[in-house]
Amino acid sequence: MDGTDLIILGGGLAGLCAAVEAGERGATVLLLEKEAKVGGSSLLSGRYMAFAGTDMQKERGIEDSSLVLVDDMLDVGGGVNDQELVEAYGNYQLETYQWLVDHGILFKSLQAVSGHSAPRGHTIDSDQAIGVLYQRAEQLPNVTIRLQAPAKRLLQDATGRIDSVYYEVNGEGMISQADKGVMLTSGGFSQSEELLSHFAPQLSRALRIGGPGNEGDGLMMAWEHGAWIRDLPYLNGTYGFHPTANGPVKHQGLVFYKGAIIVNKYGNRFVDESLSYKLLGSVALKQPDDLSYQIWDQTVMDKSVAGDKLYDFENLLQQGLVYQANTITELARIIDLDPSALQKTVSKYNQGVVNGSDQFGRKTLTHRYGELTTIANGPFYAFRTTVAMLATYAGIAVNTLGQVVNPFKEPISGLYAAGEIVGGFHGAGYMTGSSLGKAAVFGRIGALTALGIEINEGADKTETIKSNPS
Ligand SMILES: Cc1cc2nc3c(=O)[nH]c(=O)nc-3n(C[C@H](O)[C@H](O)[C@H](O)COP(=O)(O)OP(=O)(O)OC[C@H]3O[C@@H](n4cnc5c(N)ncnc54)[C@H](O)[C@@H]3O)c2cc1C
């Protein structure tokens, strides 16, 4: 394909947002996707996107703003995330939410989710969202999408600028050149045993879930050209999956964010359950035999959200994955825990709820949100839970314009990146919805930068914009 402006590597949410944005601006785009269909991990996701100040929040009377969202992100990231990137997200998140709505993406519900001090988990139907963006990209005559076309290497022109991609179609090598740049949106490396064994040996026992093509190809291509890397020390699994979740159905339940406690094989709690499920994941992997259960009662069960990927506990029960009993001791016997130990743990937790003094400092259901309830209203339930590596959240460094940078923070000419391949945004802790969110926000930003288009139009000007890239 001659005369291409932008080559995009990877057709998940980041790549499709970039392709649609660039295509609608009149650029000629070639999107290469390794797999037989687009979607990657975006298609498998829990479907939450983190936005603040939306019409959905306003309808529910929830007061929120980009500034509070940014504060929460920096807080959850332990202050080691790149403040400028987080602020750029704050500046463009609301406008991107609207862009997605305008492009036909349906936001179905709003939930309180991990890491947020207000309900900000806007749910999409991933099939619908990816389908709509894919269709839109396909409609644009100036956008070409090639499936089963894995990119292999980035190539430089005589000046050292990245301007071409070597890729394969049916095993045959091809080279395409782009006048305005190459954008990496090839996702993380949750499916690469080799990279995981190098960078996250502590997660060797975590389940592997994620887009089949997410093997870190883009990372390696960028490293070859001097890209800096961020956040590798903070790779974590995600707590909340049933041990069979790496099979055809990803059974997941975050009952702890609605009021369950988590106990190990001795029937003891070991953590403040309101923490990010990433932090819960690293503590849970250190428990004896990696064994833990979420334990709750009917009061919590009544908060089950039908059809929700994370909160449909009734569905888990119907599928035979949740144990049920009339008393805590009976429940303990069913799951082979010491009944008196579990009873003692539950009584102690209940006392803490009443006295406002939890053993592990738990004060809320999730990050600063939601009132705790005692586990006293039978029947009682248990869900065996483990950790999964679903998304790597660490990767190449970019600036607020989506340009890939070297260790000296200098842009690598012609190279852009967005989505899960990018590091530095989440820092030491991940908050729900921020990965799909960053894929959409920075997918668009990177494409616009590559095309030389100013990107501050429509930004959330009610906020302090420190990283305004214009
Ligand atoms: C089970 C699960 C639940 C999740 N839940 C949430 C959630 O609720 N909220 C949230 O924010 N995040 C969630 N995440 C994380 C989130 O889904 C991902 O981080 C996000 O979708 C990444 O988007 P992306 O476009 O960067 O990458 P992907 O959607 O993974 O797309 C990358 C694409 O690049 C392709 N590719 C890879 N290598 C090449 C190559 N060499 N050449 C061409 N193409 C290539 C891949 O095949 C893939 O299609 C979840 C992830 C999983 C697995």
mmCIF file of N, CA, C and O in Angstrom, residues 357-419:
data_model
loop_
_atom_site.group_PDB
_atom_site.id
_atom_site.type_symbol
_atom_site.label_atom_id
_atom_site.label_comp_id
_atom_site.label_asym_id
_atom_site.label_seq_id
_atom_site.Cartn_x
_atom_site.Cartn_y
_atom_site.Cartn_z
ATOM 1 N N SER A 357 -13.164 -0.722 63.995
ATOM 2 C CA SER A 357 -11.722 -0.948 64.173
ATOM 3 C C SER A 357 -11.342 -2.311 63.612
ATOM 4 O O SER A 357 -11.253 -3.289 64.334
ATOM 5 N N ASP A 358 -11.155 -2.339 62.308
ATOM 6 C CA ASP A 358 -10.847 -3.619 61.660
ATOM 7 C C ASP A 358 -9.387 -3.999 61.894
ATOM 8 O O ASP A 358 -8.497 -3.153 61.874
ATOM 9 N N GLN A 359 -9.194 -5.301 62.063
ATOM 10 C CA GLN A 359 -7.860 -5.881 62.293
ATOM 11 C C GLN A 359 -6.840 -5.451 61.225
ATOM 12 O O GLN A 359 -5.677 -5.229 61.508
ATOM 13 N N PHE A 360 -7.303 -5.346 59.956
ATOM 14 C CA PHE A 360 -6.382 -4.982 58.875
ATOM 15 C C PHE A 360 -6.592 -3.541 58.393
ATOM 16 O O PHE A 360 -6.109 -3.149 57.341
ATOM 17 N N GLY A 361 -7.365 -2.794 59.164
ATOM 18 C CA GLY A 361 -7.567 -1.377 58.821
ATOM 19 C C GLY A 361 -8.596 -1.143 57.736
ATOM 20 O O GLY A 361 -8.689 -0.055 57.171
ATOM 21 N N ARG A 362 -9.409 -2.180 57.431
ATOM 22 C CA ARG A 362 -10.425 -1.985 56.401
ATOM 23 C C ARG A 362 -11.503 -1.028 56.918
ATOM 24 O O ARG A 362 -12.076 -1.241 57.984
ATOM 25 N N LYS A 363 -11.790 -0.014 56.119
ATOM 26 C CA LYS A 363 -12.806 0.961 56.534
ATOM 27 C C LYS A 363 -13.969 1.016 55.555
ATOM 28 O O LYS A 363 -15.057 1.461 55.894
ATOM 29 N N THR A 364 -13.713 0.613 54.308
ATOM 30 C CA THR A 364 -14.729 0.743 53.270
ATOM 31 C C THR A 364 -14.778 -0.543 52.437
ATOM 32 O O THR A 364 -13.935 -1.416 52.591
ATOM 33 N N LEU A 365 -15.748 -0.604 51.539
ATOM 34 C CA LEU A 365 -15.849 -1.787 50.680
ATOM 35 C C LEU A 365 -14.729 -1.791 49.645
ATOM 36 O O LEU A 365 -14.025 -2.763 49.462
ATOM 37 N N THR A 366 -14.622 -0.666 48.937
ATOM 38 C CA THR A 366 -13.521 -0.518 48.000
ATOM 39 C C THR A 366 -12.859 0.808 48.317
ATOM 40 O O THR A 366 -13.220 1.458 49.295
ATOM 41 N N HIS A 367 -11.849 1.166 47.549
ATOM 42 C CA HIS A 367 -11.041 2.358 47.849
ATOM 43 C C HIS A 367 -11.890 3.540 48.322
ATOM 44 O O HIS A 367 -12.536 4.202 47.516
ATOM 45 N N ARG A 368 -11.918 3.803 49.598
ATOM 46 C CA ARG A 368 -12.623 4.937 50.214
ATOM 47 C C ARG A 368 -14.117 4.986 49.885
ATOM 48 O O ARG A 368 -14.730 6.037 49.949
ATOM 49 N N TYR A 369 -14.697 3.900 49.443
ATOM 50 C CA TYR A 369 -16.111 3.951 49.070
ATOM 51 C C TYR A 369 -16.882 2.744 49.607
ATOM 52 O O TYR A 369 -16.419 1.613 49.520
ATOM 53 N N GLY A 370 -18.079 3.016 50.137
ATOM 54 C CA GLY A 370 -18.986 1.941 50.527
ATOM 55 C C GLY A 370 -18.857 1.541 51.987
ATOM 56 O O GLY A 370 -17.771 1.415 52.525
ATOM 57 N N GLU A 371 -20.031 1.349 52.596
ATOM 58 C CA GLU A 371 -20.051 1.034 54.026
ATOM 59 C C GLU A 371 -19.941 -0.474 54.268
ATOM 60 O O GLU A 371 -20.605 -1.272 53.593
ATOM 61 N N LEU A 372 -19.140 -0.850 55.249
ATOM 62 C CA LEU A 372 -18.994 -2.277 55.580
ATOM 63 C C LEU A 372 -20.268 -2.802 56.233
ATOM 64 O O LEU A 372 -20.972 -2.058 56.927
ATOM 65 N N THR A 373 -20.545 -4.093 56.028
ATOM 66 C CA THR A 373 -21.676 -4.729 56.724
ATOM 67 C C THR A 373 -21.156 -6.001 57.391
ATOM 68 O O THR A 373 -20.191 -6.610 56.912
ATOM 69 N N THR A 374 -21.815 -6.392 58.472
ATOM 70 C CA THR A 374 -21.400 -7.621 59.150
ATOM 71 C C THR A 374 -21.794 -8.831 58.290
ATOM 72 O O THR A 374 -22.711 -8.756 57.471
ATOM 73 N N ILE A 375 -21.075 -9.931 58.510
ATOM 74 C CA ILE A 375 -21.401 -11.178 57.799
ATOM 75 C C ILE A 375 -22.183 -12.033 58.789
ATOM 76 O O ILE A 375 -21.620 -12.828 59.546
ATOM 77 N N ALA A 376 -23.490 -11.800 58.843
ATOM 78 C CA ALA A 376 -24.282 -12.402 59.909
ATOM 79 C C ALA A 376 -25.647 -12.890 59.441
ATOM 80 O O ALA A 376 -26.370 -13.535 60.187
ATOM 81 N N ASN A 377 -25.964 -12.565 58.189
ATOM 82 C CA ASN A 377 -27.313 -12.827 57.713
ATOM 83 C C ASN A 377 -27.307 -14.009 56.733
ATOM 84 O O ASN A 377 -27.025 -13.850 55.561
ATOM 85 N N GLY A 378 -27.563 -15.228 57.277
ATOM 86 C CA GLY A 378 -27.478 -16.421 56.443
ATOM 87 C C GLY A 378 -28.504 -16.450 55.333
ATOM 88 O O GLY A 378 -29.457 -15.660 55.357
ATOM 89 N N PRO A 379 -28.366 -17.308 54.350
ATOM 90 C CA PRO A 379 -27.275 -18.268 54.222
ATOM 91 C C PRO A 379 -25.925 -17.604 53.918
ATOM 92 O O PRO A 379 -25.859 -16.440 53.552
ATOM 93 N N PHE A 380 -24.884 -18.445 54.055
ATOM 94 C CA PHE A 380 -23.515 -17.957 53.861
ATOM 95 C C PHE A 380 -22.913 -18.620 52.617
ATOM 96 O O PHE A 380 -23.341 -19.716 52.229
ATOM 97 N N TYR A 381 -21.933 -17.939 52.050
ATOM 98 C CA TYR A 381 -21.401 -18.385 50.757
ATOM 99 C C TYR A 381 -19.870 -18.365 50.747
ATOM 100 O O TYR A 381 -19.249 -17.563 51.462
ATOM 101 N N ALA A 382 -19.306 -19.222 49.910
ATOM 102 C CA ALA A 382 -17.846 -19.232 49.731
ATOM 103 C C ALA A 382 -17.526 -19.441 48.250
ATOM 104 O O ALA A 382 -18.205 -20.193 47.548
ATOM 105 N N PHE A 383 -16.481 -18.753 47.791
ATOM 106 C CA PHE A 383 -16.040 -18.856 46.386
ATOM 107 C C PHE A 383 -14.538 -19.031 46.396
ATOM 108 O O PHE A 383 -13.808 -18.165 46.886
ATOM 109 N N ARG A 384 -14.084 -20.164 45.924
ATOM 110 C CA ARG A 384 -12.644 -20.388 45.863
ATOM 111 C C ARG A 384 -12.048 -19.444 44.814
ATOM 112 O O ARG A 384 -12.546 -19.360 43.698
ATOM 113 N N THR A 385 -11.000 -18.755 45.198
ATOM 114 C CA THR A 385 -10.529 -17.655 44.343
ATOM 115 C C THR A 385 -9.023 -17.707 44.166
ATOM 116 O O THR A 385 -8.285 -18.001 45.111
ATOM 117 N N THR A 386 -8.604 -17.396 42.972
ATOM 118 C CA THR A 386 -7.166 -17.343 42.730
ATOM 119 C C THR A 386 -6.789 -16.103 41.910
ATOM 120 O O THR A 386 -7.613 -15.221 41.667
ATOM 121 N N VAL A 387 -5.524 -16.075 41.507
ATOM 122 C CA VAL A 387 -4.950 -14.886 40.876
ATOM 123 C C VAL A 387 -4.697 -15.185 39.400
ATOM 124 O O VAL A 387 -4.296 -16.290 39.058
ATOM 125 N N ALA A 388 -4.931 -14.193 38.560
ATOM 126 C CA ALA A 388 -4.643 -14.376 37.130
ATOM 127 C C ALA A 388 -3.794 -13.227 36.618
ATOM 128 O O ALA A 388 -3.946 -12.087 37.047
ATOM 129 N N MET A 389 -2.895 -13.559 35.712
ATOM 130 C CA MET A 389 -2.142 -12.523 35.010
ATOM 131 C C MET A 389 -2.916 -12.198 33.743
ATOM 132 O O MET A 389 -2.992 -13.017 32.837
ATOM 133 N N LEU A 390 -3.575 -11.035 33.731
ATOM 134 C CA LEU A 390 -4.392 -10.710 32.565
ATOM 135 C C LEU A 390 -3.848 -9.594 31.730
ATOM 136 O O LEU A 390 -4.147 -9.480 30.554
ATOM 137 N N ALA A 391 -3.141 -8.718 32.391
ATOM 138 C CA ALA A 391 -2.696 -7.540 31.651
ATOM 139 C C ALA A 391 -1.407 -7.094 32.313
ATOM 140 O O ALA A 391 -1.284 -7.156 33.537
ATOM 141 N N THR A 392 -0.437 -6.661 31.517
ATOM 142 C CA THR A 392 0.878 -6.426 32.103
ATOM 143 C C THR A 392 1.093 -4.988 32.575
ATOM 144 O O THR A 392 1.891 -4.765 33.471
ATOM 145 N N TYR A 393 0.412 -4.038 32.024
ATOM 146 C CA TYR A 393 0.427 -2.656 32.536
ATOM 147 C C TYR A 393 1.809 -2.030 32.676
ATOM 148 O O TYR A 393 1.940 -0.936 33.188
ATOM 149 N N ALA A 394 2.852 -2.741 32.325
ATOM 150 C CA ALA A 394 4.190 -2.159 32.341
ATOM 151 C C ALA A 394 4.680 -2.194 30.909
ATOM 152 O O ALA A 394 4.349 -3.107 30.174
ATOM 153 N N GLY A 395 5.445 -1.223 30.515
ATOM 154 C CA GLY A 395 5.905 -1.275 29.128
ATOM 155 C C GLY A 395 6.707 -0.073 28.741
ATOM 156 O O GLY A 395 7.339 0.566 29.592
ATOM 157 N N ILE A 396 6.645 0.259 27.452
ATOM 158 C CA ILE A 396 7.528 1.303 26.943
ATOM 159 C C ILE A 396 7.074 2.682 27.406
ATOM 160 O O ILE A 396 5.901 2.917 27.672
ATOM 161 N N ALA A 397 8.048 3.568 27.523
ATOM 162 C CA ALA A 397 7.764 4.919 28.015
ATOM 163 C C ALA A 397 7.313 5.807 26.861
ATOM 164 O O ALA A 397 7.860 5.735 25.758
ATOM 165 N N VAL A 398 6.297 6.622 27.154
ATOM 166 C CA VAL A 398 5.829 7.619 26.173
ATOM 167 C C VAL A 398 5.707 8.963 26.883
ATOM 168 O O VAL A 398 5.626 9.019 28.117
ATOM 169 N N ASN A 399 5.646 10.036 26.120
ATOM 170 C CA ASN A 399 5.323 11.341 26.710
ATOM 171 C C ASN A 399 3.825 11.599 26.557
ATOM 172 O O ASN A 399 3.092 10.734 26.052
ATOM 173 N N THR A 400 3.375 12.758 26.968
ATOM 174 C CA THR A 400 1.925 13.016 26.965
ATOM 175 C C THR A 400 1.352 13.116 25.559
ATOM 176 O O THR A 400 0.136 13.133 25.387
ATOM 177 N N LEU A 401 2.231 13.186 24.554
ATOM 178 C CA LEU A 401 1.758 13.233 23.167
ATOM 179 C C LEU A 401 1.700 11.848 22.531
ATOM 180 O O LEU A 401 1.354 11.710 21.367
ATOM 181 N N GLY A 402 2.064 10.832 23.330
ATOM 182 C CA GLY A 402 2.046 9.467 22.796
ATOM 183 C C GLY A 402 3.296 9.116 22.009
ATOM 184 O O GLY A 402 3.346 8.077 21.350
ATOM 185 N N GLN A 403 4.322 9.976 22.071
ATOM 186 C CA GLN A 403 5.584 9.643 21.382
ATOM 187 C C GLN A 403 6.395 8.709 22.267
ATOM 188 O O GLN A 403 6.547 8.964 23.472
ATOM 189 N N VAL A 404 6.943 7.657 21.681
ATOM 190 C CA VAL A 404 7.796 6.746 22.450
ATOM 191 C C VAL A 404 9.112 7.471 22.732
ATOM 192 O O VAL A 404 9.664 8.147 21.861
ATOM 193 N N VAL A 405 9.584 7.358 23.977
ATOM 194 C CA VAL A 405 10.810 8.089 24.346
ATOM 195 C C VAL A 405 11.911 7.118 24.769
ATOM 196 O O VAL A 405 11.651 5.990 25.207
ATOM 197 N N ASN A 406 13.143 7.603 24.647
ATOM 198 C CA ASN A 406 14.312 6.819 25.066
ATOM 199 C C ASN A 406 14.597 7.107 26.547
ATOM 200 O O ASN A 406 13.859 7.871 27.181
ATOM 201 N N PRO A 407 15.646 6.529 27.129
ATOM 202 C CA PRO A 407 15.894 6.750 28.566
ATOM 203 C C PRO A 407 16.138 8.214 28.933
ATOM 204 O O PRO A 407 16.044 8.589 30.103
ATOM 205 N N PHE A 408 16.444 9.045 27.924
ATOM 206 C CA PHE A 408 16.675 10.476 28.196
ATOM 207 C C PHE A 408 15.426 11.308 27.925
ATOM 208 O O PHE A 408 15.489 12.519 27.802
ATOM 209 N N LYS A 409 14.321 10.632 27.806
ATOM 210 C CA LYS A 409 13.014 11.262 27.567
ATOM 211 C C LYS A 409 12.930 11.960 26.217
ATOM 212 O O LYS A 409 12.099 12.847 26.014
ATOM 213 N N GLU A 410 13.826 11.591 25.316
ATOM 214 C CA GLU A 410 13.778 12.176 23.976
ATOM 215 C C GLU A 410 12.912 11.292 23.081
ATOM 216 O O GLU A 410 13.056 10.059 23.092
ATOM 217 N N PRO A 411 12.007 11.911 22.308
ATOM 218 C CA PRO A 411 11.163 11.101 21.416
ATOM 219 C C PRO A 411 11.996 10.336 20.402
ATOM 220 O O PRO A 411 12.988 10.842 19.885
ATOM 221 N N ILE A 412 11.586 9.096 20.157
ATOM 222 C CA ILE A 412 12.197 8.301 19.089
ATOM 223 C C ILE A 412 11.426 8.660 17.823
ATOM 224 O O ILE A 412 10.210 8.414 17.735
ATOM 225 N N SER A 413 12.122 9.269 16.905
ATOM 226 C CA SER A 413 11.456 9.874 15.755
ATOM 227 C C SER A 413 10.581 8.848 15.004
ATOM 228 O O SER A 413 11.028 7.750 14.668
ATOM 229 N N GLY A 414 9.327 9.244 14.803
ATOM 230 C CA GLY A 414 8.412 8.421 13.995
ATOM 231 C C GLY A 414 7.693 7.328 14.765
ATOM 232 O O GLY A 414 6.866 6.623 14.195
ATOM 233 N N LEU A 415 7.967 7.186 16.067
ATOM 234 C CA LEU A 415 7.390 6.055 16.796
ATOM 235 C C LEU A 415 6.418 6.523 17.899
ATOM 236 O O LEU A 415 6.777 7.344 18.745
ATOM 237 N N TYR A 416 5.229 5.963 17.875
ATOM 238 C CA TYR A 416 4.161 6.314 18.822
ATOM 239 C C TYR A 416 3.638 5.033 19.462
ATOM 240 O O TYR A 416 3.794 3.946 18.892
ATOM 241 N N ALA A 417 3.009 5.174 20.623
ATOM 242 C CA ALA A 417 2.456 3.962 21.258
ATOM 243 C C ALA A 417 1.285 4.335 22.148
ATOM 244 O O ALA A 417 1.204 5.456 22.669
ATOM 245 N N ALA A 418 0.385 3.368 22.305
ATOM 246 C CA ALA A 418 -0.767 3.570 23.194
ATOM 247 C C ALA A 418 -1.302 2.228 23.647
ATOM 248 O O ALA A 418 -1.086 1.199 22.997
ATOM 249 N N GLY A 419 -1.998 2.267 24.776
ATOM 250 C CA GLY A 419 -2.657 1.065 25.280
ATOM 251 C C GLY A 419 -1.782 0.324 26.275
ATOM 252 O O GLY A 419 -0.886 0.885 26.902
#
